[in-house]
Amino acid sequence: PTTLKTYGARAAAHPNATARRLLETMERKKTNLCVSVDVTKSADVLEVVRRVAPAVCMVKTHIDIIEDFTPALTAELARLADENDFVIFEDRKFADIGNTVSLQYSSGVHRIAEWSHMTNAHPLPGPGIITGLGVVGKPLGRALLLLAEMSSAGNLATGEYTRTAVRMAREAGRDWVVGFIAMGRVDEGGDADEDFLVLTPGVGLVAKGDKLGQQYRTPREVVYDSGCDVIIVGRGIYGVQGGAEAVLAEAEKYRAEGWKAYEERLSK
Ligand code: BMP
């Protein structure tokens, strides 16, 4: 199964350029940590990213929360990604018909496809959302994730919905849909050479949740117990007390925990 293969071996066999880049970076930097930079000013985004860069394989953005957005921010993020060897994931959660999402992905103020290596979509509207995003993203070598599950209490992405999301990804092909936002290995039972990435939010070493339904598990629960590939951590890292130094130290703590859980999983 996928969970017993190294990130490096998986990189070598992957048909999608962005998935390959991510898996190679994970192997090279020994990190399965993605930091979610959910702050609302450009300078603060860049400050957090510069701090955590050595510890991450990926930086996740919500570009629509930035109050002072200009294209200089995304240009600088792209530059930092190349300089520091990480992948950018805009957590856009597209959820409309194919024609609309292709416009939302390519156009508007944010022009997401221009700078974000990876993005994600809800499978809710049906396969047209995958095709519509693919018209824009595939020629650029981008990658798409489907939200097969969510971390928040009471969410509807369960059971048959989750299974249908996985079926939609298989039908779309791994050269475009490279994996899932999910809480575990939703892709079990696939072909031997199938390789989906599972990226998992709702990760915290201290808090068990927030007041708005978020639910946290530890890196070990996510990577070792549930077989996920990438841990996504937001407030647990950028929200830590103690300023910029403390942010990198905290990121390094999560990186080490996530990597240890991965190494133990390989010899399960
Ligand atoms: P935090 O670690 O601060 O709780 O942030 C989690 C991040 O992951 C947020 O950016 C949120 O939008 C995202 N996320 C999530 O928490 N649960 C999901 O199911 C899907 C997400 O994208």
PDB file of C-alpha atoms and ligand atoms in Angstrom:
ATOM      1  CA  PRO A   1       0.000   0.000   0.000  1.00  0.00           C
ATOM      2  CA  THR A   2       0.853   3.676  -0.473  1.00  0.00           C
ATOM      3  CA  THR A   3       1.500   4.143   3.246  1.00  0.00           C
ATOM      4  CA  LEU A   4       4.505   1.789   3.136  1.00  0.00           C
ATOM      5  CA  LYS A   5       6.246   3.555   0.234  1.00  0.00           C
ATOM      6  CA  THR A   6       8.719   6.392   0.749  1.00  0.00           C
ATOM      7  CA  TYR A   7       7.799   9.851  -0.469  1.00  0.00           C
ATOM      8  CA  GLY A   8      10.833   9.677  -2.759  1.00  0.00           C
ATOM      9  CA  ALA A   9       9.759   6.417  -4.414  1.00  0.00           C
ATOM     10  CA  ARG A  10       6.284   7.830  -4.878  1.00  0.00           C
ATOM     11  CA  ALA A  11       7.716  10.992  -6.470  1.00  0.00           C
ATOM     12  CA  ALA A  12       9.622   8.966  -9.040  1.00  0.00           C
ATOM     13  CA  ALA A  13       6.459   7.193 -10.206  1.00  0.00           C
ATOM     14  CA  HIS A  14       3.979  10.083 -10.161  1.00  0.00           C
ATOM     15  CA  PRO A  15       2.420  11.316 -13.432  1.00  0.00           C
ATOM     16  CA  ASN A  16       1.677  14.874 -12.196  1.00  0.00           C
ATOM     17  CA  ALA A  17       4.497  17.456 -12.131  1.00  0.00           C
ATOM     18  CA  THR A  18       3.236  19.273  -9.016  1.00  0.00           C
ATOM     19  CA  ALA A  19       2.714  16.065  -7.040  1.00  0.00           C
ATOM     20  CA  ARG A  20       6.209  15.011  -8.058  1.00  0.00           C
ATOM     21  CA  ARG A  21       7.658  18.334  -6.930  1.00  0.00           C
ATOM     22  CA  LEU A  22       5.868  18.073  -3.584  1.00  0.00           C
ATOM     23  CA  LEU A  23       6.948  14.486  -2.900  1.00  0.00           C
ATOM     24  CA  GLU A  24      10.541  15.261  -3.917  1.00  0.00           C
ATOM     25  CA  THR A  25      10.573  18.266  -1.587  1.00  0.00           C
ATOM     26  CA  MET A  26       9.197  16.170   1.272  1.00  0.00           C
ATOM     27  CA  GLU A  27      11.968  13.621   0.804  1.00  0.00           C
ATOM     28  CA  ARG A  28      14.695  16.278   0.410  1.00  0.00           C
ATOM     29  CA  LYS A  29      13.681  18.480   3.349  1.00  0.00           C
ATOM     30  CA  LYS A  30      12.427  15.609   5.521  1.00  0.00           C
ATOM     31  CA  THR A  31       9.117  17.266   6.148  1.00  0.00           C
ATOM     32  CA  ASN A  32       5.446  16.432   5.688  1.00  0.00           C
ATOM     33  CA  LEU A  33       4.365  19.733   7.239  1.00  0.00           C
ATOM     34  CA  CYS A  34       2.151  22.265   5.474  1.00  0.00           C
ATOM     35  CA  VAL A  35       1.674  25.545   7.294  1.00  0.00           C
ATOM     36  CA  SER A  36      -1.669  27.257   6.797  1.00  0.00           C
ATOM     37  CA  VAL A  37      -0.990  31.003   6.858  1.00  0.00           C
ATOM     38  CA  ASP A  38      -4.400  32.386   7.788  1.00  0.00           C
ATOM     39  CA  VAL A  39      -3.431  35.980   8.566  1.00  0.00           C
ATOM     40  CA  THR A  40      -5.009  38.981   6.873  1.00  0.00           C
ATOM     41  CA  LYS A  41      -2.150  41.381   5.996  1.00  0.00           C
ATOM     42  CA  SER A  42       0.375  40.811   3.211  1.00  0.00           C
ATOM     43  CA  ALA A  43       3.373  41.667   5.382  1.00  0.00           C
ATOM     44  CA  ASP A  44       2.243  39.207   8.066  1.00  0.00           C
ATOM     45  CA  VAL A  45       1.781  36.433   5.502  1.00  0.00           C
ATOM     46  CA  LEU A  46       5.303  36.968   4.183  1.00  0.00           C
ATOM     47  CA  GLU A  47       6.754  37.179   7.685  1.00  0.00           C
ATOM     48  CA  VAL A  48       5.237  33.821   8.695  1.00  0.00           C
ATOM     49  CA  VAL A  49       6.257  32.200   5.404  1.00  0.00           C
ATOM     50  CA  ARG A  50       9.864  33.404   5.676  1.00  0.00           C
ATOM     51  CA  ARG A  51      10.016  32.076   9.237  1.00  0.00           C
ATOM     52  CA  VAL A  52       8.601  28.616   8.615  1.00  0.00           C
ATOM     53  CA  ALA A  53      10.162  28.073   5.167  1.00  0.00           C
ATOM     54  CA  PRO A  54      12.969  25.719   6.280  1.00  0.00           C
ATOM     55  CA  ALA A  55      10.488  23.395   8.017  1.00  0.00           C
ATOM     56  CA  VAL A  56       7.757  23.032   5.393  1.00  0.00           C
ATOM     57  CA  CYS A  57       7.041  21.178   2.161  1.00  0.00           C
ATOM     58  CA  MET A  58       4.025  23.364   1.493  1.00  0.00           C
ATOM     59  CA  VAL A  59       2.410  26.683   2.385  1.00  0.00           C
ATOM     60  CA  LYS A  60      -1.378  26.935   2.320  1.00  0.00           C
ATOM     61  CA  THR A  61      -3.115  30.240   1.661  1.00  0.00           C
ATOM     62  CA  HIS A  62      -6.620  31.703   1.810  1.00  0.00           C
ATOM     63  CA  ILE A  63      -5.874  34.554  -0.569  1.00  0.00           C
ATOM     64  CA  ASP A  64      -9.390  36.047  -0.206  1.00  0.00           C
ATOM     65  CA  ILE A  65      -8.811  36.978   3.459  1.00  0.00           C
ATOM     66  CA  ILE A  66      -5.980  39.423   2.623  1.00  0.00           C
ATOM     67  CA  GLU A  67      -7.054  43.025   3.286  1.00  0.00           C
ATOM     68  CA  ASP A  68      -4.279  44.745   1.314  1.00  0.00           C
ATOM     69  CA  PHE A  69      -3.931  42.267  -1.568  1.00  0.00           C
ATOM     70  CA  THR A  70      -1.856  43.219  -4.599  1.00  0.00           C
ATOM     71  CA  PRO A  71      -0.246  40.868  -7.151  1.00  0.00           C
ATOM     72  CA  ALA A  72       3.112  41.707  -5.528  1.00  0.00           C
ATOM     73  CA  LEU A  73       2.123  39.378  -2.662  1.00  0.00           C
ATOM     74  CA  THR A  74       1.568  36.324  -4.832  1.00  0.00           C
ATOM     75  CA  ALA A  75       4.658  37.132  -6.924  1.00  0.00           C
ATOM     76  CA  GLU A  76       6.734  37.199  -3.746  1.00  0.00           C
ATOM     77  CA  LEU A  77       5.138  33.977  -2.480  1.00  0.00           C
ATOM     78  CA  ALA A  78       6.031  32.278  -5.763  1.00  0.00           C
ATOM     79  CA  ARG A  79       9.600  33.572  -5.502  1.00  0.00           C
ATOM     80  CA  LEU A  80       9.906  32.344  -1.899  1.00  0.00           C
ATOM     81  CA  ALA A  81       8.537  28.935  -2.935  1.00  0.00           C
ATOM     82  CA  ASP A  82      11.289  28.524  -5.537  1.00  0.00           C
ATOM     83  CA  GLU A  83      14.007  29.916  -3.293  1.00  0.00           C
ATOM     84  CA  ASN A  84      13.050  27.814  -0.266  1.00  0.00           C
ATOM     85  CA  ASP A  85      11.797  24.654  -1.965  1.00  0.00           C
ATOM     86  CA  PHE A  86       8.103  24.428  -1.062  1.00  0.00           C
ATOM     87  CA  VAL A  87       4.783  24.174  -2.904  1.00  0.00           C
ATOM     88  CA  ILE A  88       1.955  26.729  -2.703  1.00  0.00           C
ATOM     89  CA  PHE A  89      -1.570  25.447  -2.072  1.00  0.00           C
ATOM     90  CA  GLU A  90      -4.419  27.961  -2.378  1.00  0.00           C
ATOM     91  CA  ASP A  91      -7.210  26.478  -0.255  1.00  0.00           C
ATOM     92  CA  ARG A  92      -9.948  27.940  -2.471  1.00  0.00           C
ATOM     93  CA  LYS A  93     -12.513  25.130  -2.055  1.00  0.00           C
ATOM     94  CA  PHE A  94     -14.179  25.732  -5.418  1.00  0.00           C
ATOM     95  CA  ALA A  95     -17.793  24.603  -5.364  1.00  0.00           C
ATOM     96  CA  ASP A  96     -19.608  25.820  -8.512  1.00  0.00           C
ATOM     97  CA  ILE A  97     -20.348  24.610 -12.052  1.00  0.00           C
ATOM     98  CA  GLY A  98     -17.430  23.978 -14.399  1.00  0.00           C
ATOM     99  CA  ASN A  99     -17.730  27.212 -16.385  1.00  0.00           C
ATOM    100  CA  THR A 100     -17.844  29.400 -13.276  1.00  0.00           C
ATOM    101  CA  VAL A 101     -14.939  27.724 -11.496  1.00  0.00           C
ATOM    102  CA  SER A 102     -12.709  27.995 -14.577  1.00  0.00           C
ATOM    103  CA  LEU A 103     -13.291  31.776 -14.440  1.00  0.00           C
ATOM    104  CA  GLN A 104     -12.806  31.937 -10.655  1.00  0.00           C
ATOM    105  CA  TYR A 105      -9.561  29.969 -11.013  1.00  0.00           C
ATOM    106  CA  SER A 106      -8.036  31.948 -13.895  1.00  0.00           C
ATOM    107  CA  SER A 107      -9.421  35.462 -13.463  1.00  0.00           C
ATOM    108  CA  GLY A 108     -10.640  38.049 -10.959  1.00  0.00           C
ATOM    109  CA  VAL A 109      -8.301  39.924  -8.656  1.00  0.00           C
ATOM    110  CA  HIS A 110      -6.400  36.866  -7.515  1.00  0.00           C
ATOM    111  CA  ARG A 111      -5.631  34.909 -10.723  1.00  0.00           C
ATOM    112  CA  ILE A 112      -5.070  31.805  -8.597  1.00  0.00           C
ATOM    113  CA  ALA A 113      -3.841  29.538 -11.397  1.00  0.00           C
ATOM    114  CA  GLU A 114      -0.916  31.872 -12.111  1.00  0.00           C
ATOM    115  CA  TRP A 115       0.849  31.375  -8.778  1.00  0.00           C
ATOM    116  CA  SER A 116      -0.733  28.498  -6.859  1.00  0.00           C
ATOM    117  CA  HIS A 117       0.704  25.082  -7.665  1.00  0.00           C
ATOM    118  CA  MET A 118      -2.196  23.239  -6.102  1.00  0.00           C
ATOM    119  CA  THR A 119      -5.796  24.040  -5.276  1.00  0.00           C
ATOM    120  CA  ASN A 120      -8.877  22.138  -4.135  1.00  0.00           C
ATOM    121  CA  ALA A 121     -12.551  21.670  -4.900  1.00  0.00           C
ATOM    122  CA  HIS A 122     -15.668  20.261  -3.328  1.00  0.00           C
ATOM    123  CA  PRO A 123     -16.992  17.325  -5.376  1.00  0.00           C
ATOM    124  CA  LEU A 124     -20.541  18.530  -4.616  1.00  0.00           C
ATOM    125  CA  PRO A 125     -21.343  19.948  -8.115  1.00  0.00           C
ATOM    126  CA  GLY A 126     -20.267  16.714  -9.887  1.00  0.00           C
ATOM    127  CA  PRO A 127     -17.417  15.940 -12.324  1.00  0.00           C
ATOM    128  CA  GLY A 128     -17.897  19.182 -14.310  1.00  0.00           C
ATOM    129  CA  ILE A 129     -16.054  21.056 -11.568  1.00  0.00           C
ATOM    130  CA  ILE A 130     -12.971  18.880 -12.129  1.00  0.00           C
ATOM    131  CA  THR A 131     -13.113  19.330 -15.886  1.00  0.00           C
ATOM    132  CA  GLY A 132     -13.715  23.093 -15.649  1.00  0.00           C
ATOM    133  CA  LEU A 133     -10.733  23.619 -13.353  1.00  0.00           C
ATOM    134  CA  GLY A 134      -8.659  21.276 -15.516  1.00  0.00           C
ATOM    135  CA  VAL A 135      -9.154  23.440 -18.603  1.00  0.00           C
ATOM    136  CA  VAL A 136      -7.172  26.123 -16.776  1.00  0.00           C
ATOM    137  CA  GLY A 137      -4.845  24.124 -14.536  1.00  0.00           C
ATOM    138  CA  LYS A 138      -3.769  21.137 -16.620  1.00  0.00           C
ATOM    139  CA  PRO A 139      -1.853  23.075 -19.309  1.00  0.00           C
ATOM    140  CA  LEU A 140       0.048  24.838 -16.492  1.00  0.00           C
ATOM    141  CA  GLY A 141       1.039  21.562 -14.801  1.00  0.00           C
ATOM    142  CA  ARG A 142      -1.036  22.375 -11.695  1.00  0.00           C
ATOM    143  CA  ALA A 143      -2.714  19.815  -9.426  1.00  0.00           C
ATOM    144  CA  LEU A 144      -6.164  19.482  -7.880  1.00  0.00           C
ATOM    145  CA  LEU A 145      -7.314  17.938  -4.600  1.00  0.00           C
ATOM    146  CA  LEU A 146     -10.900  16.957  -3.822  1.00  0.00           C
ATOM    147  CA  LEU A 147     -12.389  17.497  -0.372  1.00  0.00           C
ATOM    148  CA  ALA A 148     -13.463  13.940   0.449  1.00  0.00           C
ATOM    149  CA  GLU A 149     -13.800  14.599   4.186  1.00  0.00           C
ATOM    150  CA  MET A 150     -13.561  17.592   6.523  1.00  0.00           C
ATOM    151  CA  SER A 151     -12.247  18.146  10.034  1.00  0.00           C
ATOM    152  CA  SER A 152     -15.151  20.192  11.375  1.00  0.00           C
ATOM    153  CA  ALA A 153     -17.843  18.760  13.639  1.00  0.00           C
ATOM    154  CA  GLY A 154     -21.108  17.854  11.919  1.00  0.00           C
ATOM    155  CA  ASN A 155     -19.810  18.107   8.332  1.00  0.00           C
ATOM    156  CA  LEU A 156     -21.722  16.276   5.595  1.00  0.00           C
ATOM    157  CA  ALA A 157     -18.718  14.808   3.752  1.00  0.00           C
ATOM    158  CA  THR A 158     -19.100  11.260   5.053  1.00  0.00           C
ATOM    159  CA  GLY A 159     -20.039   7.755   3.872  1.00  0.00           C
ATOM    160  CA  GLU A 160     -21.400   7.640   0.330  1.00  0.00           C
ATOM    161  CA  TYR A 161     -20.342  11.269  -0.327  1.00  0.00           C
ATOM    162  CA  THR A 162     -16.729  10.410   0.503  1.00  0.00           C
ATOM    163  CA  ARG A 163     -16.818   7.239  -1.605  1.00  0.00           C
ATOM    164  CA  THR A 164     -18.221   9.174  -4.559  1.00  0.00           C
ATOM    165  CA  ALA A 165     -15.457  11.782  -4.205  1.00  0.00           C
ATOM    166  CA  VAL A 166     -12.849   9.006  -4.477  1.00  0.00           C
ATOM    167  CA  ARG A 167     -14.605   7.514  -7.501  1.00  0.00           C
ATOM    168  CA  MET A 168     -14.658  10.959  -9.169  1.00  0.00           C
ATOM    169  CA  ALA A 169     -10.920  11.366  -8.570  1.00  0.00           C
ATOM    170  CA  ARG A 170     -10.194   7.938 -10.074  1.00  0.00           C
ATOM    171  CA  GLU A 171     -12.281   8.746 -13.132  1.00  0.00           C
ATOM    172  CA  ALA A 172     -10.552  12.120 -13.605  1.00  0.00           C
ATOM    173  CA  GLY A 173      -7.066  10.587 -13.610  1.00  0.00           C
ATOM    174  CA  ARG A 174      -4.051  11.188 -11.392  1.00  0.00           C
ATOM    175  CA  ASP A 175      -2.394  13.498 -13.875  1.00  0.00           C
ATOM    176  CA  TRP A 176      -4.845  16.163 -12.644  1.00  0.00           C
ATOM    177  CA  VAL A 177      -6.601  15.045  -9.428  1.00  0.00           C
ATOM    178  CA  VAL A 178      -3.652  14.047  -7.259  1.00  0.00           C
ATOM    179  CA  GLY A 179      -5.419  13.388  -3.982  1.00  0.00           C
ATOM    180  CA  PHE A 180      -7.736  14.440  -1.216  1.00  0.00           C
ATOM    181  CA  ILE A 181      -8.352  16.572   1.770  1.00  0.00           C
ATOM    182  CA  ALA A 182      -9.368  13.794   4.149  1.00  0.00           C
ATOM    183  CA  MET A 183      -8.940  12.511   7.676  1.00  0.00           C
ATOM    184  CA  GLY A 184      -7.544   9.106   6.638  1.00  0.00           C
ATOM    185  CA  ARG A 185      -6.875   6.727   3.735  1.00  0.00           C
ATOM    186  CA  VAL A 186     -10.135   7.190   1.888  1.00  0.00           C
ATOM    187  CA  ASP A 187      -8.454   5.632  -1.187  1.00  0.00           C
ATOM    188  CA  GLU A 188      -8.093   2.088   0.157  1.00  0.00           C
ATOM    189  CA  GLY A 189      -8.863  -0.714  -2.298  1.00  0.00           C
ATOM    190  CA  GLY A 190      -7.414   1.020  -5.372  1.00  0.00           C
ATOM    191  CA  ASP A 191      -5.014  -0.424  -7.971  1.00  0.00           C
ATOM    192  CA  ALA A 192      -1.521  -1.298  -6.715  1.00  0.00           C
ATOM    193  CA  ASP A 193       0.122   1.497  -8.711  1.00  0.00           C
ATOM    194  CA  GLU A 194      -2.474   4.089  -7.698  1.00  0.00           C
ATOM    195  CA  ASP A 195      -1.029   6.846  -5.559  1.00  0.00           C
ATOM    196  CA  PHE A 196      -3.189   9.579  -4.089  1.00  0.00           C
ATOM    197  CA  LEU A 197      -1.933  12.193  -1.659  1.00  0.00           C
ATOM    198  CA  VAL A 198      -3.958  12.634   1.518  1.00  0.00           C
ATOM    199  CA  LEU A 199      -3.569  16.093   3.063  1.00  0.00           C
ATOM    200  CA  THR A 200      -5.075  16.520   6.498  1.00  0.00           C
ATOM    201  CA  PRO A 201      -6.081  19.657   8.398  1.00  0.00           C
ATOM    202  CA  GLY A 202      -7.278  19.696  11.995  1.00  0.00           C
ATOM    203  CA  VAL A 203      -3.819  19.061  13.479  1.00  0.00           C
ATOM    204  CA  GLY A 204      -2.687  20.401  16.840  1.00  0.00           C
ATOM    205  CA  LEU A 205      -0.327  19.316  19.602  1.00  0.00           C
ATOM    206  CA  VAL A 206      -2.055  21.295  22.330  1.00  0.00           C
ATOM    207  CA  ALA A 207      -5.649  22.346  21.588  1.00  0.00           C
ATOM    208  CA  LYS A 208      -8.372  19.739  21.013  1.00  0.00           C
ATOM    209  CA  GLY A 209     -10.554  22.117  19.016  1.00  0.00           C
ATOM    210  CA  ASP A 210     -11.830  25.680  18.756  1.00  0.00           C
ATOM    211  CA  LYS A 211     -15.167  27.308  19.553  1.00  0.00           C
ATOM    212  CA  LEU A 212     -16.418  26.972  15.978  1.00  0.00           C
ATOM    213  CA  GLY A 213     -16.334  23.222  15.452  1.00  0.00           C
ATOM    214  CA  GLN A 214     -12.722  22.638  14.453  1.00  0.00           C
ATOM    215  CA  GLN A 215     -11.402  19.308  15.803  1.00  0.00           C
ATOM    216  CA  TYR A 216      -7.680  18.591  16.282  1.00  0.00           C
ATOM    217  CA  ARG A 217      -5.663  15.395  16.284  1.00  0.00           C
ATOM    218  CA  THR A 218      -1.910  15.023  16.800  1.00  0.00           C
ATOM    219  CA  PRO A 219       0.603  14.540  13.936  1.00  0.00           C
ATOM    220  CA  ARG A 220       1.069  10.958  15.110  1.00  0.00           C
ATOM    221  CA  GLU A 221      -2.655  10.175  15.000  1.00  0.00           C
ATOM    222  CA  VAL A 222      -2.870  11.663  11.525  1.00  0.00           C
ATOM    223  CA  VAL A 223       0.293  10.212   9.929  1.00  0.00           C
ATOM    224  CA  TYR A 224       0.891   6.949  11.809  1.00  0.00           C
ATOM    225  CA  ASP A 225      -2.598   5.859  12.865  1.00  0.00           C
ATOM    226  CA  SER A 226      -4.561   7.217   9.879  1.00  0.00           C
ATOM    227  CA  GLY A 227      -1.907   6.943   7.140  1.00  0.00           C
ATOM    228  CA  CYS A 228      -2.181  10.530   5.878  1.00  0.00           C
ATOM    229  CA  ASP A 229       0.669  12.105   3.896  1.00  0.00           C
ATOM    230  CA  VAL A 230       0.720  15.807   4.782  1.00  0.00           C
ATOM    231  CA  ILE A 231      -0.247  17.492   8.054  1.00  0.00           C
ATOM    232  CA  ILE A 232      -1.776  20.958   7.746  1.00  0.00           C
ATOM    233  CA  VAL A 233      -1.247  23.222  10.746  1.00  0.00           C
ATOM    234  CA  GLY A 234      -2.453  26.806  11.091  1.00  0.00           C
ATOM    235  CA  ARG A 235      -3.013  28.473  14.457  1.00  0.00           C
ATOM    236  CA  GLY A 236      -0.925  25.850  16.263  1.00  0.00           C
ATOM    237  CA  ILE A 237       2.106  27.393  14.527  1.00  0.00           C
ATOM    238  CA  TYR A 238       1.499  31.013  13.452  1.00  0.00           C
ATOM    239  CA  GLY A 239      -0.600  31.665  16.577  1.00  0.00           C
ATOM    240  CA  VAL A 240       2.064  30.621  19.066  1.00  0.00           C
ATOM    241  CA  GLN A 241       3.085  33.155  21.714  1.00  0.00           C
ATOM    242  CA  GLY A 242       6.643  34.509  21.670  1.00  0.00           C
ATOM    243  CA  GLY A 243       7.082  36.213  18.316  1.00  0.00           C
ATOM    244  CA  ALA A 244       8.863  35.240  15.150  1.00  0.00           C
ATOM    245  CA  GLU A 245      11.504  32.999  16.772  1.00  0.00           C
ATOM    246  CA  ALA A 246       8.818  30.971  18.495  1.00  0.00           C
ATOM    247  CA  VAL A 247       6.975  30.438  15.199  1.00  0.00           C
ATOM    248  CA  LEU A 248       9.918  28.673  13.568  1.00  0.00           C
ATOM    249  CA  ALA A 249      10.574  26.658  16.738  1.00  0.00           C
ATOM    250  CA  GLU A 250       6.947  25.517  16.773  1.00  0.00           C
ATOM    251  CA  ALA A 251       6.998  24.649  13.069  1.00  0.00           C
ATOM    252  CA  GLU A 252      10.139  22.615  13.673  1.00  0.00           C
ATOM    253  CA  LYS A 253       8.361  20.765  16.494  1.00  0.00           C
ATOM    254  CA  TYR A 254       5.490  19.774  14.183  1.00  0.00           C
ATOM    255  CA  ARG A 255       7.937  18.860  11.390  1.00  0.00           C
ATOM    256  CA  ALA A 256       9.844  16.541  13.706  1.00  0.00           C
ATOM    257  CA  GLU A 257       6.646  14.895  15.033  1.00  0.00           C
ATOM    258  CA  GLY A 258       5.216  14.421  11.542  1.00  0.00           C
ATOM    259  CA  TRP A 259       8.458  13.006  10.170  1.00  0.00           C
ATOM    260  CA  LYS A 260       8.941  10.594  13.063  1.00  0.00           C
ATOM    261  CA  ALA A 261       5.399   9.277  12.592  1.00  0.00           C
ATOM    262  CA  TYR A 262       6.098   8.792   8.848  1.00  0.00           C
ATOM    263  CA  GLU A 263       9.355   6.914   9.468  1.00  0.00           C
ATOM    264  CA  GLU A 264       7.647   4.637  11.980  1.00  0.00           C
ATOM    265  CA  ARG A 265       4.817   4.036   9.536  1.00  0.00           C
ATOM    266  CA  LEU A 266       7.265   2.867   6.858  1.00  0.00           C
ATOM    267  CA  SER A 267       8.306  -0.016   9.106  1.00  0.00           C
ATOM    268  CA  LYS A 268       4.793  -0.858  10.336  1.00  0.00           C
TER     269      LYS A 268
HETATM  270  P1  BMP B   1      -6.125  25.677  12.037  1.00  0.00           P
HETATM  271  O1  BMP B   1      -4.949  24.684  12.109  1.00  0.00           O
HETATM  272  O2  BMP B   1      -5.755  27.038  12.491  1.00  0.00           O
HETATM  273  O3  BMP B   1      -7.377  25.136  12.659  1.00  0.00           O
HETATM  274  O4  BMP B   1      -6.420  25.869  10.468  1.00  0.00           O
HETATM  275  C1  BMP B   1      -6.845  24.830   9.652  1.00  0.00           C
HETATM  276  C2  BMP B   1      -6.849  25.260   8.199  1.00  0.00           C
HETATM  277  O5  BMP B   1      -7.258  24.168   7.390  1.00  0.00           O
HETATM  278  C3  BMP B   1      -7.790  26.409   7.877  1.00  0.00           C
HETATM  279  O6  BMP B   1      -7.181  27.208   6.876  1.00  0.00           O
HETATM  280  C4  BMP B   1      -9.021  25.727   7.294  1.00  0.00           C
HETATM  281  O7  BMP B   1      -9.662  26.527   6.320  1.00  0.00           O
HETATM  282  C5  BMP B   1      -8.443  24.481   6.660  1.00  0.00           C
HETATM  283  N1  BMP B   1      -9.349  23.312   6.673  1.00  0.00           N
HETATM  284  C6  BMP B   1      -9.820  22.747   7.834  1.00  0.00           C
HETATM  285  O8  BMP B   1      -9.501  23.191   8.930  1.00  0.00           O
HETATM  286  N2  BMP B   1     -10.658  21.659   7.769  1.00  0.00           N
HETATM  287  C7  BMP B   1     -11.054  21.099   6.599  1.00  0.00           C
HETATM  288  O9  BMP B   1     -11.780  20.122   6.605  1.00  0.00           O
HETATM  289  C8  BMP B   1     -10.564  21.660   5.405  1.00  0.00           C
HETATM  290  C9  BMP B   1      -9.698  22.751   5.454  1.00  0.00           C
HETATM  291  O10 BMP B   1      -9.221  23.243   4.326  1.00  0.00           O
END
